[in-house]
Amino acid sequence: MLSSVPYVCQWATPELAADLIAGRVTLADDVNWARSGARDRAEYIEWANHVCGMACLKMVLSHRDGEAPSLLELVRRSLPYGAYVREGERIKGLIYAPFVDYVREQFALESEVRVGIEPEDLPQVLSQRRYFIASVHPGIRQPEQTPPQRGGHLVLVTAAEADCVTFHNPSGDSPATRQQVTLPLSSFGRFFAGRGIAIT
């Protein structure tokens, strides 16, 4: 039996998540920035809000291998593949197809882009693949609310049953919204964009 999937936050200090989200502190206030693998504080500030997908990848690698490169090393290694694109000051990504190439070549992970998925399809996806990086609205940390749109953030789905889904959220703002979060499929579906990356 595989051990449980380790949790990775996209920010260097998970305890700052709620304050970062609320705007009470900024990434420049995160004294633990070096934990991210950033070369300097500026690199951390540039990337930390964009690495939810790499946090999911780090969870997968940590689960499989017992260890994984730092978040920013994962980012840097992905750039030649086009997993992120810079448009001026803006960072666009994670871009799925280049990411699939990246993890296959760098980590021997077999994965595929999946689109047009309904929430009720997730149990079948998870029966075929070990993990699913799902595109959801970041407001999923408040599942009782209805988001303005779907997608825009990535979480790592580790299990799905006929009535519920379990996932790790790299931007959870409390222990209850970070690790082993279990939601009814109907609740998850309000945030789920119907796309993601299935990984073996």
Coordinates of N, CA, C and O in Angstrom, one line a residue, residues 5-9 35-37 52-64 67-72 74 99 133 156:
V5 N 0.0 10.8 0.1 CA 0.7 11.8 -0.8 C 1.1 13.0 0.1 O 0.3 13.6 0.8
P6 N 2.4 13.3 0.1 CA 2.8 14.5 0.9 C 2.2 15.8 0.4 O 1.9 15.9 -0.8
Y7 N 2.0 16.7 1.3 CA 1.5 18.0 0.9 C 2.6 19.0 0.6 O 3.5 19.1 1.4
V8 N 2.4 19.8 -0.4 CA 3.3 20.9 -0.7 C 2.5 22.2 -1.0 O 1.5 22.2 -1.8
C9 N 2.8 23.2 -0.2 CA 2.2 24.6 -0.4 C 3.0 25.3 -1.5 O 4.2 25.2 -1.6
R35 N 13.3 28.6 1.1 CA 12.8 27.2 1.0 C 12.2 26.8 -0.3 O 12.1 25.6 -0.7
S36 N 11.8 27.8 -1.1 CA 11.2 27.6 -2.4 C 12.2 27.1 -3.4 O 11.9 26.6 -4.5
G37 N 13.5 27.3 -3.1 CA 14.5 27.1 -4.1 C 14.8 28.3 -5.0 O 15.7 28.2 -5.9
C52 N 1.3 26.7 -8.5 CA 0.4 25.7 -8.0 C 0.6 24.4 -8.8 O 0.6 23.3 -8.1
G53 N 0.8 24.5 -10.1 CA 1.1 23.2 -10.8 C 2.3 22.5 -10.5 O 2.4 21.3 -10.4
M54 N 3.4 23.3 -10.2 CA 4.7 22.7 -9.8 C 4.6 22.2 -8.4 O 5.2 21.2 -8.1
A55 N 3.7 22.8 -7.5 CA 3.5 22.2 -6.2 C 2.8 20.8 -6.4 O 3.2 19.9 -5.7
C56 N 1.9 20.7 -7.3 CA 1.3 19.4 -7.5 C 2.3 18.4 -8.0 O 2.3 17.3 -7.6
L57 N 3.2 18.8 -8.9 CA 4.2 17.9 -9.4 C 5.1 17.5 -8.3 O 5.5 16.3 -8.2
K58 N 5.5 18.5 -7.5 CA 6.4 18.1 -6.4 C 5.7 17.1 -5.4 O 6.4 16.2 -4.9
M59 N 4.4 17.2 -5.2 CA 3.7 16.2 -4.4 C 3.8 14.8 -5.0 O 4.1 13.8 -4.4
V60 N 3.6 14.8 -6.4 CA 3.7 13.5 -7.1 C 5.1 12.9 -7.0 O 5.2 11.7 -6.7
L61 N 6.1 13.7 -7.2 CA 7.4 13.2 -7.2 C 7.8 12.8 -5.8 O 8.5 11.8 -5.6
S62 N 7.4 13.5 -4.8 CA 7.7 13.2 -3.4 C 7.1 11.9 -3.0 O 7.7 11.1 -2.3
H63 N 5.9 11.7 -3.5 CA 5.2 10.4 -3.2 C 5.8 9.2 -3.9 O 6.0 8.2 -3.3
R64 N 6.2 9.4 -5.1 CA 6.9 8.3 -5.9 C 8.3 8.1 -5.4 O 8.7 6.9 -5.2
E67 N 11.4 12.1 -2.4 CA 12.0 13.4 -2.4 C 11.7 14.0 -3.8 O 11.3 13.4 -4.7
A68 N 12.0 15.3 -3.9 CA 11.7 16.0 -5.1 C 12.5 17.3 -5.2 O 12.9 17.9 -4.1
P69 N 12.8 17.8 -6.4 CA 13.5 19.1 -6.5 C 12.6 20.2 -5.9 O 11.4 20.0 -5.7
S70 N 13.2 21.3 -5.6 CA 12.5 22.5 -5.0 C 11.5 23.0 -6.1 O 11.7 22.8 -7.3
L71 N 10.6 23.8 -5.6 CA 9.6 24.4 -6.6 C 10.2 25.2 -7.7 O 9.9 25.0 -8.8
L72 N 11.1 26.1 -7.3 CA 11.7 26.9 -8.3 C 12.6 26.2 -9.2 O 12.8 26.5 -10.4
L74 N 12.0 23.1 -10.2 CA 11.0 22.5 -11.1 C 10.6 23.5 -12.2 O 10.5 23.2 -13.3
F99 N 4.0 20.8 -20.5 CA 4.2 20.1 -19.2 C 4.3 18.6 -19.3 O 5.1 18.0 -18.6
I133 N -4.2 16.3 -11.9 CA -4.0 17.7 -11.6 C -5.2 18.4 -12.2 O -5.3 18.4 -13.5
L156 N -4.2 18.9 -6.7 CA -3.9 17.5 -7.0 C -4.9 16.6 -6.4 O -5.0 16.4 -5.2

